[in-house]
Short mmCIF file of C-alpha atoms in Angstrom, two decimals:
data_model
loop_
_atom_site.label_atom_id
_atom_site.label_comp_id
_atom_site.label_asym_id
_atom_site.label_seq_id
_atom_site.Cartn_x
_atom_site.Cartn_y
_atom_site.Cartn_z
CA UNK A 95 0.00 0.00 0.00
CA UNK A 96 2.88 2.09 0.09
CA UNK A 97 2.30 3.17 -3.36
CA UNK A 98 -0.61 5.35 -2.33
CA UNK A 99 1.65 7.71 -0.73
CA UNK A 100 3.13 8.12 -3.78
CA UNK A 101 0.76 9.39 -7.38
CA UNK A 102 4.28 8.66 -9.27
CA UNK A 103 4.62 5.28 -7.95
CA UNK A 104 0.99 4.17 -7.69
CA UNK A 105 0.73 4.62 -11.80
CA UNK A 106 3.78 2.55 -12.55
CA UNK A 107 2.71 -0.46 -10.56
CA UNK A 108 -1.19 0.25 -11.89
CA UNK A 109 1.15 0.38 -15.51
CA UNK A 110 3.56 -2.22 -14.78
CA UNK A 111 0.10 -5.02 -13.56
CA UNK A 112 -1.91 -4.55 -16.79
CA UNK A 113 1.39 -5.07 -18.74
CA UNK A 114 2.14 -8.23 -17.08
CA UNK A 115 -1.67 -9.53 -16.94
CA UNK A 116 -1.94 -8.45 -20.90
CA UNK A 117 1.38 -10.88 -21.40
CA UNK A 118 -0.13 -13.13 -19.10
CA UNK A 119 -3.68 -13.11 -21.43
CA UNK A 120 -0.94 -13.50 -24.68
CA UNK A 121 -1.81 -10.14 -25.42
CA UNK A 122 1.61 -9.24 -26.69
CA UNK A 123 1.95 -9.46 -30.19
CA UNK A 124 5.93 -10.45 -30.87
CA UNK A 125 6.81 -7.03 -32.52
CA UNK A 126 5.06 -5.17 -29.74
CA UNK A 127 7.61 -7.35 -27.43
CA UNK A 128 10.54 -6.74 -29.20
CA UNK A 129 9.71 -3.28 -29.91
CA UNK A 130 9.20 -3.01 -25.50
CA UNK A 131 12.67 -5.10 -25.19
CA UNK A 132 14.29 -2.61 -27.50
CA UNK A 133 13.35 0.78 -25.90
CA UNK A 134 13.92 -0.68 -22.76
CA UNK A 135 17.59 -1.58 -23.46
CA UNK A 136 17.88 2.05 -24.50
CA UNK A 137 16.46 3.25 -21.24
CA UNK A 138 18.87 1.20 -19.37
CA UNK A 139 22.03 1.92 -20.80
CA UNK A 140 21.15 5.63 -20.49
CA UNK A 141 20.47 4.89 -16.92
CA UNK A 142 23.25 3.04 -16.26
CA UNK A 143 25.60 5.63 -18.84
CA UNK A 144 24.47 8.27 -16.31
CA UNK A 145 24.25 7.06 -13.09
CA UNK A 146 27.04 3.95 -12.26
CA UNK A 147 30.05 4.67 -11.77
CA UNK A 148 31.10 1.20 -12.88
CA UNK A 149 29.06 1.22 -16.27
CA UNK A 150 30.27 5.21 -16.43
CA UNK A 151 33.57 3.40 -17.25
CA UNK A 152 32.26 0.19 -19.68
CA UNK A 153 30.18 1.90 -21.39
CA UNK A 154 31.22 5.61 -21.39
CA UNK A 155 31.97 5.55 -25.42
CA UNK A 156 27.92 4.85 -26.09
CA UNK A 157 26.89 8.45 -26.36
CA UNK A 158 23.12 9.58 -27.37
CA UNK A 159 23.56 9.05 -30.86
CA UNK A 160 24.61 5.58 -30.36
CA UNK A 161 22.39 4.95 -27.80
CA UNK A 162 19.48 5.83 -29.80
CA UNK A 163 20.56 3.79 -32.57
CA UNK A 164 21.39 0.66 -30.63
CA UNK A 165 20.21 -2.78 -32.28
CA UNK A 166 19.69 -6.27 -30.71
CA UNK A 167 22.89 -7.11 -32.77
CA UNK A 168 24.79 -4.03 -31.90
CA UNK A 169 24.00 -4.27 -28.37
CA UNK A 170 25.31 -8.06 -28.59
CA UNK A 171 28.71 -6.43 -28.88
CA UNK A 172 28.65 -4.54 -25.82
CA UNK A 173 31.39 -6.12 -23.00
CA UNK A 174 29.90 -8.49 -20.20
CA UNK A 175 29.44 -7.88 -16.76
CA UNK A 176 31.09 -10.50 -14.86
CA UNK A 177 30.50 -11.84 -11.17
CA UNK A 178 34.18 -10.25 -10.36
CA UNK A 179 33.26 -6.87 -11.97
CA UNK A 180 30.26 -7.06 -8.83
CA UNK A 181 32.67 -8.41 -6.43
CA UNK A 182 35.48 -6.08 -7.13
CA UNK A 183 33.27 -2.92 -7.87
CA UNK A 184 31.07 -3.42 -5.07
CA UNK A 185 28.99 -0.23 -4.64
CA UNK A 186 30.38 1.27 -7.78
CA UNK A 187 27.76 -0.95 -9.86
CA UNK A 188 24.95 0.70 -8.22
CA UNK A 189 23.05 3.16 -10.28
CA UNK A 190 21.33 4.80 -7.47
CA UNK A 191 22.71 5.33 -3.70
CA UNK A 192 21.54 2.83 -0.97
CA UNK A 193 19.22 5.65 0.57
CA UNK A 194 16.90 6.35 -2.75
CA UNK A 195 15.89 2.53 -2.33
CA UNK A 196 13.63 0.56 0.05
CA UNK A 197 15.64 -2.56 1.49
CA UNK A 198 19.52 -3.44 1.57
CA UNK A 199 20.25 -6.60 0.56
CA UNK A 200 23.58 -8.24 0.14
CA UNK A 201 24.92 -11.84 -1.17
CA UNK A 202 25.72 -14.60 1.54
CA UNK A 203 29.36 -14.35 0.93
CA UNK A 204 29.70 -18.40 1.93
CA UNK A 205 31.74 -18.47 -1.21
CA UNK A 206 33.27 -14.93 -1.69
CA UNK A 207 33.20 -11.45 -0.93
CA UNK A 208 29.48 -10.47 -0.52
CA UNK A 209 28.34 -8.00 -3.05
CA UNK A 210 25.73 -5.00 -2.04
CA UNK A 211 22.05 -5.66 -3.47
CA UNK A 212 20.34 -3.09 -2.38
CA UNK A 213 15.98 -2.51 -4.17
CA UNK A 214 14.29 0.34 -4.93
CA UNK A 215 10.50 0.13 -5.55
CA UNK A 216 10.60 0.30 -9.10
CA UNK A 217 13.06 -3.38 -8.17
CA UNK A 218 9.87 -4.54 -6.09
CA UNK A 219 7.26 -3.52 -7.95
CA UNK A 220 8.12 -5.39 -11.36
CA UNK A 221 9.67 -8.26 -10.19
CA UNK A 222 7.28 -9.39 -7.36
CA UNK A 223 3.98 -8.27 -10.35
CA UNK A 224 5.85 -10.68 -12.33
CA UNK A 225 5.72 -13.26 -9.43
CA UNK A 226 2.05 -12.49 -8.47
CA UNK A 227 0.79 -13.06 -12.08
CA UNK A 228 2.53 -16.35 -12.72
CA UNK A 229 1.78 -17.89 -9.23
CA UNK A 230 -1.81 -16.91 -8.77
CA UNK A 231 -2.47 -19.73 -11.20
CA UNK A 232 -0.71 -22.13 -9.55
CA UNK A 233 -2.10 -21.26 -6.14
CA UNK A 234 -5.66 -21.42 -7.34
CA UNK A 235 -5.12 -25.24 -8.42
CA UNK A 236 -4.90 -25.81 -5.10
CA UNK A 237 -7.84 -24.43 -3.53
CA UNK A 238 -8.15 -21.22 -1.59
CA UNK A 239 -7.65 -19.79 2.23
CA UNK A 240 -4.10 -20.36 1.91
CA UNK A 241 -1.82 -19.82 4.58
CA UNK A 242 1.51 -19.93 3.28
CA UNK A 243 4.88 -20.91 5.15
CA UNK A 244 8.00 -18.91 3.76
CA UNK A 245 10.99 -20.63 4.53
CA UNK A 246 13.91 -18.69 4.24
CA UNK A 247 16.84 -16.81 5.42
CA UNK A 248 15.70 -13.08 6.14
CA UNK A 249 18.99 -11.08 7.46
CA UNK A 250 20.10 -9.16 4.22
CA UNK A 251 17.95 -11.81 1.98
CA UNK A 252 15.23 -11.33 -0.31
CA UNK A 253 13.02 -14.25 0.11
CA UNK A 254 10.89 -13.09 3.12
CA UNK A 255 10.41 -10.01 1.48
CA UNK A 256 9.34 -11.07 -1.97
CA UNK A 257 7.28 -14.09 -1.08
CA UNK A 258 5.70 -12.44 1.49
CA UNK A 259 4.45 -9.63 -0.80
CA UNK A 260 3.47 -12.13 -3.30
CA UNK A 261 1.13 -14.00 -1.16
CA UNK A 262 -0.43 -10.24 -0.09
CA UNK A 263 -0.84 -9.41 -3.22
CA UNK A 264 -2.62 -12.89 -3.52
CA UNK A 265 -4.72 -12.15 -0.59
CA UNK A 266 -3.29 -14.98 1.47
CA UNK A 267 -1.60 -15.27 4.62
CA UNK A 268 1.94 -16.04 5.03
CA UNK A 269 4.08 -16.98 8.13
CA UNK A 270 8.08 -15.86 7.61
CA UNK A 271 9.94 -19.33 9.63
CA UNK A 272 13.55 -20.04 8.55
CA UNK A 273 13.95 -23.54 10.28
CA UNK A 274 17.49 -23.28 10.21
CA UNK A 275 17.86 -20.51 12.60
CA UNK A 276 17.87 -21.33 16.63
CA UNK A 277 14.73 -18.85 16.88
CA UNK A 278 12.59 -20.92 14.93
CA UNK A 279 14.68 -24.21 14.44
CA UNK A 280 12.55 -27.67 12.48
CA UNK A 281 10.67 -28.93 15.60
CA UNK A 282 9.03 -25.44 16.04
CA UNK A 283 8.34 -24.95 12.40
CA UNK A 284 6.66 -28.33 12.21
CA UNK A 285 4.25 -27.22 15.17
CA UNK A 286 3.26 -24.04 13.15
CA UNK A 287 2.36 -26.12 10.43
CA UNK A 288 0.04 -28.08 12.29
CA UNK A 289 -1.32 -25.26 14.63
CA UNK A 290 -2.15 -22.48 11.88
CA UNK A 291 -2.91 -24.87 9.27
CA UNK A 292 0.15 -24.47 6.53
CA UNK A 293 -1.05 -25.19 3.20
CA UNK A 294 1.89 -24.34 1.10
CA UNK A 295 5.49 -23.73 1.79
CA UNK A 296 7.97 -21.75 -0.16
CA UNK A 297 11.36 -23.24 0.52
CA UNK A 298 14.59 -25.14 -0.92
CA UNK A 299 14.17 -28.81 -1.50
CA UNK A 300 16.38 -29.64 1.29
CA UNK A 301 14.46 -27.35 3.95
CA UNK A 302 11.32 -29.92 2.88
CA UNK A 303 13.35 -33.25 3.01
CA UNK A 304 14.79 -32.00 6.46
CA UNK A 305 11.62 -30.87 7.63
CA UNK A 306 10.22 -34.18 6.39
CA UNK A 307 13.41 -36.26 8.52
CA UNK A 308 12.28 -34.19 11.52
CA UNK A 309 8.49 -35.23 11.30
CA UNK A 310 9.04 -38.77 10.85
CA UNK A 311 11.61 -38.47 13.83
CA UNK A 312 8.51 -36.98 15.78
CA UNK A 313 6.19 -39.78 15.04
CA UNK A 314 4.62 -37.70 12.47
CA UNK A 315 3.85 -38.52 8.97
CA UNK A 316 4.58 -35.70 6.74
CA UNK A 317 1.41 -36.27 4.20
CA UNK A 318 -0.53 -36.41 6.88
CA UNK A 319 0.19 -32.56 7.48
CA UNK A 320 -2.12 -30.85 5.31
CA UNK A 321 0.71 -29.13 2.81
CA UNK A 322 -1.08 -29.18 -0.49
CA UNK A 323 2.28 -27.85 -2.24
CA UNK A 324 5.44 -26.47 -2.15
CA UNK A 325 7.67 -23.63 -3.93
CA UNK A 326 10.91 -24.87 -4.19
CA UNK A 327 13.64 -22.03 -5.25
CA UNK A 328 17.74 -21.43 -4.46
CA UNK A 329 18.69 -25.40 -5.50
CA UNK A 330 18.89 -27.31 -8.42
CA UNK A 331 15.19 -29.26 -8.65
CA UNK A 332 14.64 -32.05 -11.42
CA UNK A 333 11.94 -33.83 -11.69
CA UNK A 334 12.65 -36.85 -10.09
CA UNK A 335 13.42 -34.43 -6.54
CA UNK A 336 10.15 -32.54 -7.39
CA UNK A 337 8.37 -36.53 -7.88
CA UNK A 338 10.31 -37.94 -4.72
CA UNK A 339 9.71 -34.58 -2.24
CA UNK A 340 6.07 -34.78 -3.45
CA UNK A 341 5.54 -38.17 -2.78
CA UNK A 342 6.85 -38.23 0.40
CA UNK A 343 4.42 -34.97 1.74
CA UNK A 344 1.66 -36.05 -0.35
CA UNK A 345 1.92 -32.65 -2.41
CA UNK A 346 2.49 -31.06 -5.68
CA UNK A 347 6.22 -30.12 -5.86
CA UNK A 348 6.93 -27.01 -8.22
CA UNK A 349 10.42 -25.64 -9.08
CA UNK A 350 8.80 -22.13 -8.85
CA UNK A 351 11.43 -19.70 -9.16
CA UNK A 352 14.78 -18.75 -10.90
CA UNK A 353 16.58 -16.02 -9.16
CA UNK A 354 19.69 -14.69 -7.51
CA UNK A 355 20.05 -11.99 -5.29
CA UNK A 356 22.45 -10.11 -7.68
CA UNK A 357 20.57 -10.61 -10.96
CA UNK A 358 16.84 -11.24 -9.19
CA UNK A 359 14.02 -13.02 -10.75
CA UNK A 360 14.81 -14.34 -14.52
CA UNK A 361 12.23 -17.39 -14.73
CA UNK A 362 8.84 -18.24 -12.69
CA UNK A 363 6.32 -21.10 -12.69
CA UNK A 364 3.25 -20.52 -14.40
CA UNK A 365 0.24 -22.48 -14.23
CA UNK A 366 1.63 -25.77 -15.83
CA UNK A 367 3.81 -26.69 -13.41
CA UNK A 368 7.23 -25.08 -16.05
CA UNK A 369 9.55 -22.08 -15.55
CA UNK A 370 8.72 -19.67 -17.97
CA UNK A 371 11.23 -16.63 -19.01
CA UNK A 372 9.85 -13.12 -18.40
CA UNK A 373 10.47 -10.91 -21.42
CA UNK A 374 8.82 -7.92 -19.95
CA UNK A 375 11.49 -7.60 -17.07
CA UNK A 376 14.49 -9.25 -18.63
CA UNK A 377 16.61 -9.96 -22.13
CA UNK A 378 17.70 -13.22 -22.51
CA UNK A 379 21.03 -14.52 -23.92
CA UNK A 380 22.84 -17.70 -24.60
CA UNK A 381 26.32 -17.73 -25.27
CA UNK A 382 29.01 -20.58 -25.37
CA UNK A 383 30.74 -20.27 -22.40
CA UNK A 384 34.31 -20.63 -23.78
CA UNK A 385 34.11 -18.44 -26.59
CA UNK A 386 31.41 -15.88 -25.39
CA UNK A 387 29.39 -15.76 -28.63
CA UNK A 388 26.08 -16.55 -29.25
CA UNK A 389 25.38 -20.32 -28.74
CA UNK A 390 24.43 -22.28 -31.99
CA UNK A 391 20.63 -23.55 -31.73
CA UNK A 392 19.96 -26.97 -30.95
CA UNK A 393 17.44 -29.43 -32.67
CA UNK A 394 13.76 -27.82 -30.70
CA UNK A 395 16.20 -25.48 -27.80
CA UNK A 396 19.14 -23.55 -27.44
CA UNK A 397 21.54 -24.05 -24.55
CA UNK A 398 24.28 -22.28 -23.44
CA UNK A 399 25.29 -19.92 -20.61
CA UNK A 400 23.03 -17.48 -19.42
CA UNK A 401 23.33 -13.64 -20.26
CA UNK A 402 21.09 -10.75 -18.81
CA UNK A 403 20.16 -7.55 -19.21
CA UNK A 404 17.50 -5.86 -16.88
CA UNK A 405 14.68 -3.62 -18.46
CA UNK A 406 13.51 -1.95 -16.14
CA UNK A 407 16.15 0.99 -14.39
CA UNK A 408 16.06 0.14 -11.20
CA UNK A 409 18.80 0.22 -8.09
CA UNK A 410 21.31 -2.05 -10.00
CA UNK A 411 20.33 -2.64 -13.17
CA UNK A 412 22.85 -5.09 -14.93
CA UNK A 413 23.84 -5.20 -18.56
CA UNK A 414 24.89 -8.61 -20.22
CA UNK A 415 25.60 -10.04 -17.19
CA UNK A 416 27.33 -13.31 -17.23
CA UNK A 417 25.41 -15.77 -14.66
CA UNK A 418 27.68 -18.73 -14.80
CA UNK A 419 24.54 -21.00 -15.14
CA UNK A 420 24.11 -23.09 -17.98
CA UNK A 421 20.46 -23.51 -19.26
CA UNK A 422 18.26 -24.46 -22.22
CA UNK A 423 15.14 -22.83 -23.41
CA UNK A 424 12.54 -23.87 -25.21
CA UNK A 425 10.14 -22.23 -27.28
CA UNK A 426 6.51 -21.57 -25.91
CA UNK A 427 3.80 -23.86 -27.63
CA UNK A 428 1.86 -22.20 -29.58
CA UNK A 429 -1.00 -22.83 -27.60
CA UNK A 430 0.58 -21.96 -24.26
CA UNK A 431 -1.26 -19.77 -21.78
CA UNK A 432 1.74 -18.08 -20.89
CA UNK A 433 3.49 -16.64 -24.01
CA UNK A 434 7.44 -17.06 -23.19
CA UNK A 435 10.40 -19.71 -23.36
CA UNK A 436 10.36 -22.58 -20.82
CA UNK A 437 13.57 -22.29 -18.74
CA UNK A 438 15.44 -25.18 -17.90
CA UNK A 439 18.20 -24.67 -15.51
CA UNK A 440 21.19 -27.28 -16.06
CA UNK A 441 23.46 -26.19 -12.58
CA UNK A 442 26.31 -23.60 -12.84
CA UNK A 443 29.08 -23.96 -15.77
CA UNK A 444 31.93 -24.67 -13.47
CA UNK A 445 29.77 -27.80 -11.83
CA UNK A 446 30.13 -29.53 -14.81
CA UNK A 447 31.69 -32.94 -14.08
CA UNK A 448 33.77 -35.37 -16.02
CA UNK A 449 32.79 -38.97 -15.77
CA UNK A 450 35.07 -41.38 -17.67
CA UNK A 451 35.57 -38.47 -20.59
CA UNK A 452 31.93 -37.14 -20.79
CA UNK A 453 30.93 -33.69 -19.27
CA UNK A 454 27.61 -33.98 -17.21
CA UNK A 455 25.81 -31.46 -16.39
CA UNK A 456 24.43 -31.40 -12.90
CA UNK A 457 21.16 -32.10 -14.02
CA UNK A 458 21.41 -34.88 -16.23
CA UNK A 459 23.84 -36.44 -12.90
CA UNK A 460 20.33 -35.83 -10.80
CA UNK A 461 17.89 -36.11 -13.25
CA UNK A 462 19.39 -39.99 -14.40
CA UNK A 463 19.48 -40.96 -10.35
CA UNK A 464 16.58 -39.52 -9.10
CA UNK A 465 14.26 -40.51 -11.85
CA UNK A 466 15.43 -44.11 -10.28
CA UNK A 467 15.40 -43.37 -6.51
CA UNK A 468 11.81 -43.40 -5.55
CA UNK A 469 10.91 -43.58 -1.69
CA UNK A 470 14.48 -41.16 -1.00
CA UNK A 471 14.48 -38.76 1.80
CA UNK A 472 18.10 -37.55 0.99
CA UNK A 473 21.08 -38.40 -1.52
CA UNK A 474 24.68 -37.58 -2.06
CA UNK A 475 27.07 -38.70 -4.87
CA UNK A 476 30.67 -40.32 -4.51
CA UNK A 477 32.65 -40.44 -7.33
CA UNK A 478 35.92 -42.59 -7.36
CA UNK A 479 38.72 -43.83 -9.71
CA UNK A 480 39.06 -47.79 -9.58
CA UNK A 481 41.12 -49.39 -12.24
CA UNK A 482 41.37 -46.24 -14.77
CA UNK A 483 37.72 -45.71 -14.49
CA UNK A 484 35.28 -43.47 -12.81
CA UNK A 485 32.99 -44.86 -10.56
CA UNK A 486 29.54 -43.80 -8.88
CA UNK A 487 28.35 -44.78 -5.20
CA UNK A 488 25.02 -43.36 -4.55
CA UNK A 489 24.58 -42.74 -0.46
CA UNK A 490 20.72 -42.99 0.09
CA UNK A 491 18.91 -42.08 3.29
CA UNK A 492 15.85 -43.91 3.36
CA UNK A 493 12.67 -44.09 6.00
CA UNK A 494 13.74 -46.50 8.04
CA UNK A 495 16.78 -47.55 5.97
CA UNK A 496 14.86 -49.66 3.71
CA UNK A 497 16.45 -51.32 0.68
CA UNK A 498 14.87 -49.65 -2.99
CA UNK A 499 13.55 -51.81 -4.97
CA UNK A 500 16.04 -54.43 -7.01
CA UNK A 501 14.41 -53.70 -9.84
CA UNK A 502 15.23 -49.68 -9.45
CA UNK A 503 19.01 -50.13 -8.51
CA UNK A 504 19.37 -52.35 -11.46
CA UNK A 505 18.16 -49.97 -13.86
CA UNK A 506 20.16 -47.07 -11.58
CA UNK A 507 23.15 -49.56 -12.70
CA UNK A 508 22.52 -50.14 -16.48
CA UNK A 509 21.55 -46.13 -17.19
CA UNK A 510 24.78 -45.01 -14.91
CA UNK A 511 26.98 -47.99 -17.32
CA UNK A 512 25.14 -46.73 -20.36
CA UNK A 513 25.07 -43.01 -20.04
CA UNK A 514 28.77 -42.28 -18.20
CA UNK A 515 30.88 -45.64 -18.05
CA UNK A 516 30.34 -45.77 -14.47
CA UNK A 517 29.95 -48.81 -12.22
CA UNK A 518 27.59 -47.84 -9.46
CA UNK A 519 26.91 -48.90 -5.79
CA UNK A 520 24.41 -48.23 -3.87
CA UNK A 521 24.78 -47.22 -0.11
CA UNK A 522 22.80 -46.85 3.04
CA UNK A 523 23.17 -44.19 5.87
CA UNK A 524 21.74 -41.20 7.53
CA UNK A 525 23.22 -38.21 5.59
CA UNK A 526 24.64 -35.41 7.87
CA UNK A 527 24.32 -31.65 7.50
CA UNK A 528 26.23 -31.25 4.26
CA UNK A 529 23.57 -31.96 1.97
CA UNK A 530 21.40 -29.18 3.47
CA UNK A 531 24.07 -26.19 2.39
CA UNK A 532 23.41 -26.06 -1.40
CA UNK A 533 21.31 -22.90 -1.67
CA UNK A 534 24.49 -21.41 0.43
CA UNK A 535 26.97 -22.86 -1.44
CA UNK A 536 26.31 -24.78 -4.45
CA UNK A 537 24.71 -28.13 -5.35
CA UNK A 538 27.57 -29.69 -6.29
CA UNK A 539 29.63 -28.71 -2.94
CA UNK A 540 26.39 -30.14 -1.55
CA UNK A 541 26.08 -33.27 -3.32
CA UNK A 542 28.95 -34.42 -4.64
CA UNK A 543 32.03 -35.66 -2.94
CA UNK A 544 34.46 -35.92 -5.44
CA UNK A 545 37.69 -38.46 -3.82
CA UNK A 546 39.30 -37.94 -7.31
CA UNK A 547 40.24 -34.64 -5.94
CA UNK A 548 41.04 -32.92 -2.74
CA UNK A 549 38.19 -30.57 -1.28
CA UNK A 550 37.95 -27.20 -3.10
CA UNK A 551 37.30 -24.46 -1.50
CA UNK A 552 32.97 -24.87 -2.04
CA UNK A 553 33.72 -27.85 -0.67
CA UNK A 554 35.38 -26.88 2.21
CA UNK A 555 32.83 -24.21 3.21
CA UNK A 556 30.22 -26.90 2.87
CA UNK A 557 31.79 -29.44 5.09
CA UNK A 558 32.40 -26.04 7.68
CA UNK A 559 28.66 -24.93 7.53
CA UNK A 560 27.73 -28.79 7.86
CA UNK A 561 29.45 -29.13 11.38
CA UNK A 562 27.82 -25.75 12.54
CA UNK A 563 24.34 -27.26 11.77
CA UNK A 564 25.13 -30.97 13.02
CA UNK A 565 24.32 -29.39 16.50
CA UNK A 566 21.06 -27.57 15.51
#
């Protein structure tokens, strides 16, 4: 409501909702779109031109002429912006001063120097529309009189913020509990689920297979707990986590959000259960990562490393920045209710992992396992050298630590032989703290422990963070 104090502010979201519900409707004919994309590119390099010191220096040379000129192609030659340029040039990047926005945020800085990301309401307003649009359809699958659990770190972090706007713009209630921390910890959160009623949970997929450890350890069975679905975001989530996570709470599992607090929102759920891309707020690239130019299309996608360039001129708008991620899109249907390319994320670039001469991406490693590990409360990879080749020991934590099926490790076997070379074991045990640290760190220094190496230093923070949680 804060936009009633403002007449300014109050049009531009009243602008910025029928925009987004028009797209929504597919009531954006493709030139309109690229026509929007185009002037908005404009609008942000003059803002950034003007206003960052850091993009004062990159991009100095554009003046108004060439500005005004600009092209998708010509603006495909403009330099990167790199994760070290925002590390390095810390407040520099910003094109606005902390005290003309709203909220400070910052990275975590588990892995590196944390990097100011501070929102304005122009920020807010466009991304969290964006949100509202796309998840109002999947919330009304589900019923109504929602009350919504929002699991997530809120100290200089977005997600309390932005989900809990979304599900007020919804008209639901939300309750902000990060289980992790000692003022709420897993026991307590599981008694406001019961007590209030919880019928959907934003979260990462570990917070839910913890929380779900915790119940059973309570004499509690987790489908049994009313959650009709959860909002997964900040980890890697294929389809055989979404299928295993849902099975196991009796709920509809969604990978609902792409996002990072330096870049913020770049793909949301819509109604049919896929990330979709959302060309209103952001231009998309794909390069190849080792060359830097535009990656070749592929037979029905592209893939390649994600580029992006905000269009809307915000606190810290960023121009062809580099994410590190790899991903693929796909082209809408052309039936689809929501009008934009499906966005699959594949895991970061430098997670890419060599298996007996083939590089894996991390989700074809989870998507081939998982697809194959039904009735899994947790998982972690080992990957070992025996005899010149690679091999794969999947560690399983299981209710109760029953055996899978025979049937499902032997097909785990002959896909693992088939797809990589690798001979793979199967393994039993209660998986410590480690595999809960991915949104923090990444899902590879999560998930994988890699003996064909020593620890690097992902790893290391992992295994650190791991031992502080052990006690929690």
């Amino acid at each position: 409501m804060f936009t009633i104090f403002d007449d300014r502010l109050d049009a531009f979201a009243r602008r910025t909702l029928a925009d987004h519900r028009r797209f929504d409707a597919a009531g954006w004919p493709r030139e309109e779109l690229e026509a929007h994309q185009l002037t908005a590119l404009r609008e942000t390099l003059r803002h950034v031109t003007g206003n960052s010191p850091f993009y004062g220096e990159l991009l100095g040379h554009l003046d108004e002429s060439a500005i005004a000129g600009l092209t998708f192609d010509s603006f495909a030659e403009l330099p990167f912006t790199t994760k070290d340029d925002l590390r390095e040039r810390l407040l520099d990047m910003l094109s606005k001063p902390v005290h003309e926005g709203w909220v400070f945020y910052e990275t975590t800085g588990t892995t590196g120097r944390s990097t100011p990301c501070p929102r304005d309401h122009v920020d807010s307003l466009v991304n969290n529309t964006a949100l509202s649009v796309c998840y109002d359809h999947v919330f009304r699958a589900h019923g109504d009189r929602h009350v919504i659990g929002v699991m997530g770190p809120n100290e200089l972090h977005s997600t309390g913020d932005t989900f809990g706007d979304v599900c007020r713009n919804l008209g639901h209630a939300h309750a902000k509990m990060w289980p992790h921390s000692p003022v709420v910890g897993f026991r307590r959160a599981l008694e406001v689920i019961r007590e209030v009623s919880v019928t959907g949970v934003f979260c990462t997929p570990n917070v839910a297979m913890s929380l779900a450890k915790e119940a059973v350890r309570a004499g509690l069975e987790p489908a049994g707990l009313g959650i009709r679905f959860f909002m997964f975001t900040g980890e890697l989530a294929t389809p055989g986590l979404l299928r295993n996570i849902g099975e196991m709470w009796g709920a509809t599992a969604y990978n609902c959000l792409y996002a990072s607090q330096e870049a913020s929102v770049l793909g949301a759920t819509h109604g049919d259960g896929r990330l979709r891309t959302l060309p209103l707020n952001v231009y998309y690239e794909l390069i190849d990562p080792g060359t830097g130019r535009p990656a070749a299309p592929r037979d029905g996608f592209r893939q390649g490393e994600l580029v992006v360039t905000h269009l809307y001129q915000g606190s810290k708008p960023l121009v062809r920045y580099r994410t590190g991620d790899l991903v693929r899109l796909y082209p809408a249907a052309p039936a689809a209710g929501y009008p934009s390319d499906v966005l699959l994320p594949l895991g970061r670039v430098r997670d890419l992992i060599d298996l007996n001469g083939r590089r894996v991406t991390a989700y074809e490693l989870e998507s081939l396992i998982l697809s194959r590990l039904a009735g899994a409360m947790d998982y972690q990879l080992v990957i070992d050298r025996a005899d010149g080749t690679d091999t794969l020991t999947v560690e399983v934590e299981t209710r109760d630590g029953a055996p899978l099926p025979p049937a499902a490790v032997d097909d785990l076997a002959g896909a693992a032989h088939e797809a990589w070379g690798c001979p793979v074991e199967i393994g039993y045990r209660q998986l410590g703290g480690i595999t809960t640290t991915g949104a923090l760190v990444s899902w590879k220094a999560a998930r994988v422990h890699d003996r064909r190496r020593a620890p690097d230093e992902e790893r290391k923070v992992a295994l650190a963070m791991a031992g502080g949680r052990r006690g929690r």
